[in-house]
PDB file of C-alpha atoms in Angstrom:
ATOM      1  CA  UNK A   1       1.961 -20.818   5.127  1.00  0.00           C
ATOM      2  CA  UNK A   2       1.465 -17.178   6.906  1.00  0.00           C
ATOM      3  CA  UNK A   3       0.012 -14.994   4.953  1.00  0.00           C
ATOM      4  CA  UNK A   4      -3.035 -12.306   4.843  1.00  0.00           C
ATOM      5  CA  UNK A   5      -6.746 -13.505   3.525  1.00  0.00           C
ATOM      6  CA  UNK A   6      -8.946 -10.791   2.156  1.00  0.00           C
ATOM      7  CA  UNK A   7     -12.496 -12.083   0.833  1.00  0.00           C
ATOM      8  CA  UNK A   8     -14.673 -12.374  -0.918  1.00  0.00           C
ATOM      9  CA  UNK A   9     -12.258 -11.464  -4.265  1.00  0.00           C
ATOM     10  CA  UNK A  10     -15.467  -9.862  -5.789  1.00  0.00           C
ATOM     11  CA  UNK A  11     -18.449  -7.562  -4.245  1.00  0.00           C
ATOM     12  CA  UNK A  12     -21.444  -6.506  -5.521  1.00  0.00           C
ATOM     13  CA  UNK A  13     -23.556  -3.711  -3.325  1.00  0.00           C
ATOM     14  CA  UNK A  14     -26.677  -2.654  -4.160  1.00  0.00           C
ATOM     15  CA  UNK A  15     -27.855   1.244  -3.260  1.00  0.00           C
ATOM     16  CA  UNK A  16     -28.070   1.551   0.363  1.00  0.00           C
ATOM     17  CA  UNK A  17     -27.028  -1.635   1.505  1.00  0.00           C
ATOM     18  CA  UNK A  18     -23.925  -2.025   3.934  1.00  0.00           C
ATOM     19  CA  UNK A  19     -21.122  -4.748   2.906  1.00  0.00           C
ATOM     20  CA  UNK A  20     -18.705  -6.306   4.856  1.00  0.00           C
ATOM     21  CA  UNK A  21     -15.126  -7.210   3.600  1.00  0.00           C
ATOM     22  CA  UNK A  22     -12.973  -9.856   5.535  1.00  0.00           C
ATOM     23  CA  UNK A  23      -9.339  -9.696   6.008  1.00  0.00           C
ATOM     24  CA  UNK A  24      -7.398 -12.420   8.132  1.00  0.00           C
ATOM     25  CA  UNK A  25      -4.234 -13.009   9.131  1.00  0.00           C
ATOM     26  CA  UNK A  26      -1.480 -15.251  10.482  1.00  0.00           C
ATOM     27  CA  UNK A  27       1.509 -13.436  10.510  1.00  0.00           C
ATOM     28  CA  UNK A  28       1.179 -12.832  14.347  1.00  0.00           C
ATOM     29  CA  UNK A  29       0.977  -9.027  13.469  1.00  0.00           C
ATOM     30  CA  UNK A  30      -0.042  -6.171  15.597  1.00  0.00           C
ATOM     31  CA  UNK A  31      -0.472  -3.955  13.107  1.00  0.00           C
ATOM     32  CA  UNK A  32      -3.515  -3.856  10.392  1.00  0.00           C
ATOM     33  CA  UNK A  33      -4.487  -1.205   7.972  1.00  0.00           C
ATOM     34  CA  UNK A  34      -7.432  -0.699   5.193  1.00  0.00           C
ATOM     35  CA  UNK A  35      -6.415   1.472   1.964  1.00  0.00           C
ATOM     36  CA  UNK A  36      -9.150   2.292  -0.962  1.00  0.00           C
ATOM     37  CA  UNK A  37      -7.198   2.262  -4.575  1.00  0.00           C
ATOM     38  CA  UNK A  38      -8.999   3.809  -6.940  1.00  0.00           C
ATOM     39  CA  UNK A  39      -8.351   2.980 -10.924  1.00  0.00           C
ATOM     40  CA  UNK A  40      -4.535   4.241 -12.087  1.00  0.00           C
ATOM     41  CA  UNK A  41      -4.242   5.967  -8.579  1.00  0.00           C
ATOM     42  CA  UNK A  42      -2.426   5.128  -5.042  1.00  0.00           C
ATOM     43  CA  UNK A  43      -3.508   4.001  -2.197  1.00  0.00           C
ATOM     44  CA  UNK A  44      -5.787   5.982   0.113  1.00  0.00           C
ATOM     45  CA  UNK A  45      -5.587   4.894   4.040  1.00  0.00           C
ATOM     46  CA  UNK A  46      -8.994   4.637   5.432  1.00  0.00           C
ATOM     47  CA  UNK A  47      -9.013   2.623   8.992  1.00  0.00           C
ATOM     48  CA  UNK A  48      -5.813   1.067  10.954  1.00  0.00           C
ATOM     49  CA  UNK A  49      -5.529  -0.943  14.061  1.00  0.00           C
ATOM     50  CA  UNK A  50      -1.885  -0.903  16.080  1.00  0.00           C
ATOM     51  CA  UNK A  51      -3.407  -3.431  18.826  1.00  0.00           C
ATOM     52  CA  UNK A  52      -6.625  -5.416  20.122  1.00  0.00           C
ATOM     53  CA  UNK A  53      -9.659  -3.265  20.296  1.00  0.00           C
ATOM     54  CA  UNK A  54      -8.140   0.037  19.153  1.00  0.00           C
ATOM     55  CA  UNK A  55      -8.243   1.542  15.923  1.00  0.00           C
ATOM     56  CA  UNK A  56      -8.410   4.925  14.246  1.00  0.00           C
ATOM     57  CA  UNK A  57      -9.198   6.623  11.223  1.00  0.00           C
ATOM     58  CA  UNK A  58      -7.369   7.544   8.125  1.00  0.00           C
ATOM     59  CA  UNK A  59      -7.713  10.090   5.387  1.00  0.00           C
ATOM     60  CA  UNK A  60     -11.061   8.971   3.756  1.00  0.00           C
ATOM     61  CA  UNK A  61     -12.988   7.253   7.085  1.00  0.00           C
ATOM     62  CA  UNK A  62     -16.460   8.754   6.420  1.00  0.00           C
ATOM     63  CA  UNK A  63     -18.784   6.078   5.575  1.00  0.00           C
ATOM     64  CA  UNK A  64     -16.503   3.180   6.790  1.00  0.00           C
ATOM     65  CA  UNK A  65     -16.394   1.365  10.167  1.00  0.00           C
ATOM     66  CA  UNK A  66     -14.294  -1.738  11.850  1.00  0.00           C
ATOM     67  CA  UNK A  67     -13.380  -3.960  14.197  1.00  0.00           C
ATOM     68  CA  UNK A  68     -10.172  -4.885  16.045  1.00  0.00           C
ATOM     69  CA  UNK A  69     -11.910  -7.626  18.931  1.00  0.00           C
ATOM     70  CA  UNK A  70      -8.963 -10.474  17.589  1.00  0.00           C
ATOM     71  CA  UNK A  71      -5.357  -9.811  16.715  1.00  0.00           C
ATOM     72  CA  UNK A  72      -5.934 -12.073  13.268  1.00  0.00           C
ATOM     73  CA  UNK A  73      -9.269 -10.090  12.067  1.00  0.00           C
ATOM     74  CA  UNK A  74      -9.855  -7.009  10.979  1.00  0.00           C
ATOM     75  CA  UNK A  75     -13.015  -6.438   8.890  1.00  0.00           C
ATOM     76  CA  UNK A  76     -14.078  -3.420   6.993  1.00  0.00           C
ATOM     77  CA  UNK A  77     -17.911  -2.443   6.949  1.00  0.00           C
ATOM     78  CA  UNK A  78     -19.198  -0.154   4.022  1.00  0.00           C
ATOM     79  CA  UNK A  79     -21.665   1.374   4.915  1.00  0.00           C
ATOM     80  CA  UNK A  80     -24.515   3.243   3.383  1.00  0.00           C
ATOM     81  CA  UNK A  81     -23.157   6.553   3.808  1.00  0.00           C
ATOM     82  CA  UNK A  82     -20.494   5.730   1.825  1.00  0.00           C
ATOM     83  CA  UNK A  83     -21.566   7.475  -1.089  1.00  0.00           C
ATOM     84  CA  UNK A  84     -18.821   6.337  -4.224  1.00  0.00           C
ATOM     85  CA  UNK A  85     -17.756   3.233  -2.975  1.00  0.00           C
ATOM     86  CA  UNK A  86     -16.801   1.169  -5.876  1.00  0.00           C
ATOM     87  CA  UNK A  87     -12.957   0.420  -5.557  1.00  0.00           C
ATOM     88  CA  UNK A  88     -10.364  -1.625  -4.738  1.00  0.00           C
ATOM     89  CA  UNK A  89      -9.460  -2.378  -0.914  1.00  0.00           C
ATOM     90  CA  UNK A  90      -6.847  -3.551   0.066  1.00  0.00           C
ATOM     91  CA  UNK A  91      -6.382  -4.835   3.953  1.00  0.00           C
ATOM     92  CA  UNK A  92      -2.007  -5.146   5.023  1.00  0.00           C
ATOM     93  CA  UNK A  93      -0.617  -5.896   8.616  1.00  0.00           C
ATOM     94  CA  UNK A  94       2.902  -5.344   9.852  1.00  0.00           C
ATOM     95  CA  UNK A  95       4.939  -5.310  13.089  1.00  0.00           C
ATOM     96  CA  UNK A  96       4.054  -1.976  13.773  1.00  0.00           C
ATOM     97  CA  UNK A  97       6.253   1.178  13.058  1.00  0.00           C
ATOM     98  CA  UNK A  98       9.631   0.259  11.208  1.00  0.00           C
ATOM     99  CA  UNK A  99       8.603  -2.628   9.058  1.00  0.00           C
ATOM    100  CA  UNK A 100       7.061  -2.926   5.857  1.00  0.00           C
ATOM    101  CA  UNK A 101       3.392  -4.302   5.354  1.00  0.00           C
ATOM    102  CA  UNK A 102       2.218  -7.773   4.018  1.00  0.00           C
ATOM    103  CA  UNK A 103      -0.978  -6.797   1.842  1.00  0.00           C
ATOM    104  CA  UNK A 104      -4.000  -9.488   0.855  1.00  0.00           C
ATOM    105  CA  UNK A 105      -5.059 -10.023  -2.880  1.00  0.00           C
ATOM    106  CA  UNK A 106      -7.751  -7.126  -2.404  1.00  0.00           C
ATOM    107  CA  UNK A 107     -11.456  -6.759  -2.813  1.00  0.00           C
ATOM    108  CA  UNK A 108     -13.334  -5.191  -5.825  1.00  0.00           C
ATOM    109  CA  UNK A 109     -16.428  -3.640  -4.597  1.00  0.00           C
ATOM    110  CA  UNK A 110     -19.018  -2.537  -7.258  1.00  0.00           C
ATOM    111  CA  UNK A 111     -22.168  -0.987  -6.601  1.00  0.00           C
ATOM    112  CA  UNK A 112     -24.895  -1.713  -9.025  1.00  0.00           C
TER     113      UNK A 112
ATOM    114  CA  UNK B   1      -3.223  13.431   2.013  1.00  0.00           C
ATOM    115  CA  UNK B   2      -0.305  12.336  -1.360  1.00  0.00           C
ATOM    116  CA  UNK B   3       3.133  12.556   0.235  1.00  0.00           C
ATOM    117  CA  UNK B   4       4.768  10.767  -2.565  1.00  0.00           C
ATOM    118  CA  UNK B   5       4.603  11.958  -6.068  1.00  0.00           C
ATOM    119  CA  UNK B   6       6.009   9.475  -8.182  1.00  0.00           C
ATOM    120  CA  UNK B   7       8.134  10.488 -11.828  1.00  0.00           C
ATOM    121  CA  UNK B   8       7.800   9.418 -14.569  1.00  0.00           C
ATOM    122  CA  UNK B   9       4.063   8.266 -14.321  1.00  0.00           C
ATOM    123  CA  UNK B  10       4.416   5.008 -16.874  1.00  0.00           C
ATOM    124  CA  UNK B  11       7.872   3.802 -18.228  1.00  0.00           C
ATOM    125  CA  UNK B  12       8.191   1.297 -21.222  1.00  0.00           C
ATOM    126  CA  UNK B  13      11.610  -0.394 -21.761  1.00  0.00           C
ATOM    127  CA  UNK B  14      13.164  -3.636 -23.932  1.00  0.00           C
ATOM    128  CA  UNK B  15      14.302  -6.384 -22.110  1.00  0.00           C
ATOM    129  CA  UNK B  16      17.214  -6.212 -20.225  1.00  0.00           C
ATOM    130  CA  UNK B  17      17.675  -2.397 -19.862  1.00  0.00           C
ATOM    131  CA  UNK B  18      17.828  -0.081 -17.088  1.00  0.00           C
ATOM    132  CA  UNK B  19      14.803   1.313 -15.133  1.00  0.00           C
ATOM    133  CA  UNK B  20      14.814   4.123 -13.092  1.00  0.00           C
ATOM    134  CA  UNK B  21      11.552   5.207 -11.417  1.00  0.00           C
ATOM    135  CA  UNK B  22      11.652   8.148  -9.147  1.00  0.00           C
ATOM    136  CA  UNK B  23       9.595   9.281  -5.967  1.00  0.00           C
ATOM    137  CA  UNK B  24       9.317  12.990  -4.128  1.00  0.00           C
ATOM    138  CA  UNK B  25       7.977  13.306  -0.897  1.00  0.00           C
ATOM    139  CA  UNK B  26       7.185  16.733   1.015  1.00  0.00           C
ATOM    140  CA  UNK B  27       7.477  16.333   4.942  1.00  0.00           C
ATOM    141  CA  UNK B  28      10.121  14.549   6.950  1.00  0.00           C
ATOM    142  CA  UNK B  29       9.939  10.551   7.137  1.00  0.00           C
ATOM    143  CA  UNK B  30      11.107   7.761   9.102  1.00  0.00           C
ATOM    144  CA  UNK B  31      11.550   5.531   6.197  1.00  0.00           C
ATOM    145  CA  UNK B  32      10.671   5.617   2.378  1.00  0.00           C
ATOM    146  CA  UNK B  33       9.197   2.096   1.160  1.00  0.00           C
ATOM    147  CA  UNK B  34       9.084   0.518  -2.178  1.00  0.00           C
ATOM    148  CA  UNK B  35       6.114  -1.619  -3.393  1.00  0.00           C
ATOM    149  CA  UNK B  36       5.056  -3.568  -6.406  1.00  0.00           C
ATOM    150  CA  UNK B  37       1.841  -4.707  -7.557  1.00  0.00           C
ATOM    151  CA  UNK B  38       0.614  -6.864 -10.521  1.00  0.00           C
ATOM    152  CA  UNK B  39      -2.834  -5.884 -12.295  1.00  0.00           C
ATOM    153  CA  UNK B  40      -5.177  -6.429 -10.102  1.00  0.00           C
ATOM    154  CA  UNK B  41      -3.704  -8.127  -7.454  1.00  0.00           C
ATOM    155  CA  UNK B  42      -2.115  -6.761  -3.314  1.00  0.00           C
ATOM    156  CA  UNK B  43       1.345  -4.905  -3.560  1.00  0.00           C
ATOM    157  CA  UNK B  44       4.672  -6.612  -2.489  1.00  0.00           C
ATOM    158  CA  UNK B  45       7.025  -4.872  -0.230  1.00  0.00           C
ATOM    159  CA  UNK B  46      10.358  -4.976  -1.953  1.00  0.00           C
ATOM    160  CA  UNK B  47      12.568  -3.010   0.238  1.00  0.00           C
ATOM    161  CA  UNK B  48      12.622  -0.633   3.595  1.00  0.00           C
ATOM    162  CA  UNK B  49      15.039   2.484   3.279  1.00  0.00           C
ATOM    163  CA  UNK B  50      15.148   4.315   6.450  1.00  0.00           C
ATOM    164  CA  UNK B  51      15.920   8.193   6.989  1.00  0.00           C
ATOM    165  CA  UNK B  52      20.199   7.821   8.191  1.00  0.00           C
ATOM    166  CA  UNK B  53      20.598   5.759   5.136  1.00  0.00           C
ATOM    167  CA  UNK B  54      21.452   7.016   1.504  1.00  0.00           C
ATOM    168  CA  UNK B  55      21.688   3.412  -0.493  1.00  0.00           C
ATOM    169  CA  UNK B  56      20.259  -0.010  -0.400  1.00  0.00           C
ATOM    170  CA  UNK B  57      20.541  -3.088  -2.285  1.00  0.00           C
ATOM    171  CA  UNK B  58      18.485  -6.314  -2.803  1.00  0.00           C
ATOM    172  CA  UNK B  59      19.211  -9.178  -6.017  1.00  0.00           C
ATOM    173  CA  UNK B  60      18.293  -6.442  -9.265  1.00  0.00           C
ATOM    174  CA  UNK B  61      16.906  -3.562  -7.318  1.00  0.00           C
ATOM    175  CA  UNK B  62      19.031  -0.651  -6.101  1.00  0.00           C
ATOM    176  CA  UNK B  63      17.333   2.348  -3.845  1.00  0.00           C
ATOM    177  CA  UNK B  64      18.364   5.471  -3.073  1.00  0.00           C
ATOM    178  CA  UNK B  65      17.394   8.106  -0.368  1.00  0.00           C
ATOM    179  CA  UNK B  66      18.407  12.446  -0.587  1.00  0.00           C
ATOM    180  CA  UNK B  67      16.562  13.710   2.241  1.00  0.00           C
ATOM    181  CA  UNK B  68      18.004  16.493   1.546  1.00  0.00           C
ATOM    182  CA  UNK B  69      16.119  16.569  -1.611  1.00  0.00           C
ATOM    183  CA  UNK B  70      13.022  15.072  -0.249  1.00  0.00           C
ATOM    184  CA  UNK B  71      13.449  12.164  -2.661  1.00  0.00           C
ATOM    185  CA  UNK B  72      14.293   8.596  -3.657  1.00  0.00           C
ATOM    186  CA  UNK B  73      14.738   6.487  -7.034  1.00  0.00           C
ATOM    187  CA  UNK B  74      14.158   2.740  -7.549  1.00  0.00           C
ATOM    188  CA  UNK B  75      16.929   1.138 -10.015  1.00  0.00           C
ATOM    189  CA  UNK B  76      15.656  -2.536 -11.196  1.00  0.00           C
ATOM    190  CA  UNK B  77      18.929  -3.671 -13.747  1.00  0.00           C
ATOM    191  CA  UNK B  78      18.918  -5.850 -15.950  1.00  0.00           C
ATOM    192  CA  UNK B  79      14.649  -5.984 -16.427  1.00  0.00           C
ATOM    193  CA  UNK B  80      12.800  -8.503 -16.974  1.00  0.00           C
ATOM    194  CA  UNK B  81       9.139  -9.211 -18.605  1.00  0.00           C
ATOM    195  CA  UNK B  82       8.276 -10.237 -15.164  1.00  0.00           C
ATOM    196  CA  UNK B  83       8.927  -7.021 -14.086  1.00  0.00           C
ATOM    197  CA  UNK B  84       6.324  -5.624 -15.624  1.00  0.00           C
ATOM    198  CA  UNK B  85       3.717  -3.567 -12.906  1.00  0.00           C
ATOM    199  CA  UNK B  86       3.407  -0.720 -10.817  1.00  0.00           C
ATOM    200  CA  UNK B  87       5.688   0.408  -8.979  1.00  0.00           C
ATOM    201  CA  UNK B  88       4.754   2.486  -5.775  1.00  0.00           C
ATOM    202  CA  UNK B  89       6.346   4.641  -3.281  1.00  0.00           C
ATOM    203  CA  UNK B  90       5.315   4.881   0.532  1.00  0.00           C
ATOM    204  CA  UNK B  91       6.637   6.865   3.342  1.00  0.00           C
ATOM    205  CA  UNK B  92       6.617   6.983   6.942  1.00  0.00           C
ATOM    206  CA  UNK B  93       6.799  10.407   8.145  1.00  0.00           C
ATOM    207  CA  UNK B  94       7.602  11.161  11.416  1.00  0.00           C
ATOM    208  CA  UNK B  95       4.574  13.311  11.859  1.00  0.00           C
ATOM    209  CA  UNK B  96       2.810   9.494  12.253  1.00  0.00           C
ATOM    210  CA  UNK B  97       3.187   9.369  15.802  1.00  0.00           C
ATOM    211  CA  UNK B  98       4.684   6.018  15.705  1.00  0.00           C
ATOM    212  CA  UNK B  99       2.166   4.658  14.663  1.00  0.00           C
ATOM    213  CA  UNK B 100       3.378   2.079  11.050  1.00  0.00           C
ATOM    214  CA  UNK B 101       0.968   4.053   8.882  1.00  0.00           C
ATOM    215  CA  UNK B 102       2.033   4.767   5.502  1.00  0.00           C
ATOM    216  CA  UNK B 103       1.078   7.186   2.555  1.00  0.00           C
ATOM    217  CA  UNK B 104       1.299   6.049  -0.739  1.00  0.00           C
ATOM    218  CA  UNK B 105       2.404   7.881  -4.291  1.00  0.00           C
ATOM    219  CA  UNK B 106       0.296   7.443  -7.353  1.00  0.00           C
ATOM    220  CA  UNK B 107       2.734   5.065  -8.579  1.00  0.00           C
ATOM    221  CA  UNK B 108       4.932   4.127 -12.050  1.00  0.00           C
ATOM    222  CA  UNK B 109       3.385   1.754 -14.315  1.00  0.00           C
ATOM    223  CA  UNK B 110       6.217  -0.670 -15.861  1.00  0.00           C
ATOM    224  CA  UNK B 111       6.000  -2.115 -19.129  1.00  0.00           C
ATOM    225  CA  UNK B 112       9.079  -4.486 -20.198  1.00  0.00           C
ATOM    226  CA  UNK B 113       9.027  -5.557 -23.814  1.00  0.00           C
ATOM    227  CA  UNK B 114      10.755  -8.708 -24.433  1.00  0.00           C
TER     228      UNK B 114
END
């Protein structure tokens, strides 16, 4: 079945250490995007990728990096800097402009 | 950056009744997007409404689109206790360069009593 795989489903980050969240997918997409989701709010776009090795950043990219080096990946680096990052992320991909997105399950990060 | 503001913030209904969940955007879009999502789990697209049209259909779910009002309201007849969730908003505004990326509302939280 296509779909999008975002793991782990749970993340614990201790002070100062950087955490990487996976997303996959197999929906032949071009397009791949990151959003944050913060308790009882929306969705906050952080990093998105229209093609191979090319991506740019969203509203809230400080502290956050990734990748684009496969069409099917797209992983999501917290880093250090990031200085609140317990949330929800939540990785989609899409045919680009036009179409709707395809989201994973998420990852809950918690710092502790 | 919130384009969408969503109205009313949480809804609570019976079984079977009407809900109506509305959405207000502020700049000029491509499309206006409709997503669910369970507790805790991704969103679901449910349906694409794009700028030139002013109603769409799919099964229980009616949308429609005012630009000239800036907004758009979600109908789901007939509810269900499945239907319980948030319900969320997205648009596409043609500021985006073409590029797919959408900004979300803060979403209506659905609760259907059976």
């Amino acid at each position: 079945d296509g779909g999008i795989t975002q793991s782990p489903k749970y993340l614990f980050r201790k002070e100062g250490q950087n955490v990487t969240l996976s997303c996959e997918q197999n929906l032949n997409h071009d397009a791949m995007y990151w959003y944050r989701q913060d308790p009882g709010q929306g969705l906050r776009l952080i990093y998105y990728s229209q093609i191979v090795n090319d991506f740019q950043k969203g509203d809230i990219a400080e502290g956050y990096s990734v990748s684009r080096e496969k069409k099917e990946s797209f992983p999501l680096t917290v880093t250090s800097a990031q200085k609140n990052p317990t949330a929800f992320y939540l990785c989609a991909s899409s045919w680009g402009a036009g179409y709707g997105y395809t989201f994973g399950s998420g990852t809950r990060l918690t710092v502790v | 950056s919130q384009q969408g503001e969503e109205d009313p913030q949480a809804l609570s209904i019976q079984e079977g009744e009407n809900a109506t969940m509305n959405c207000s955007y502020k700049t000029s879009i491509n499309n206006l997007q409709w997503y669910r999502q369970n507790s805790g789990r991704g969103l679901v697209h449910l349906i694409l409404i794009r700028s030139n049209e002013r109603e769409k259909h799919s099964g229980r779910l009616r949308v429609t689109l005012d630009t000239s009002k800036k907004s758009s309201s979600l109908l789901i007849t007939a509810s269900r206790a499945a239907d319980t969730a948030s319900y969320f908003c997205a648009t596409d505004a043609t500021g985006s360069s073409n590029t797919g990326k959408l900004i979300f509302g803060q979403g209506t939280t659905l609760q259907v009593k059976p």
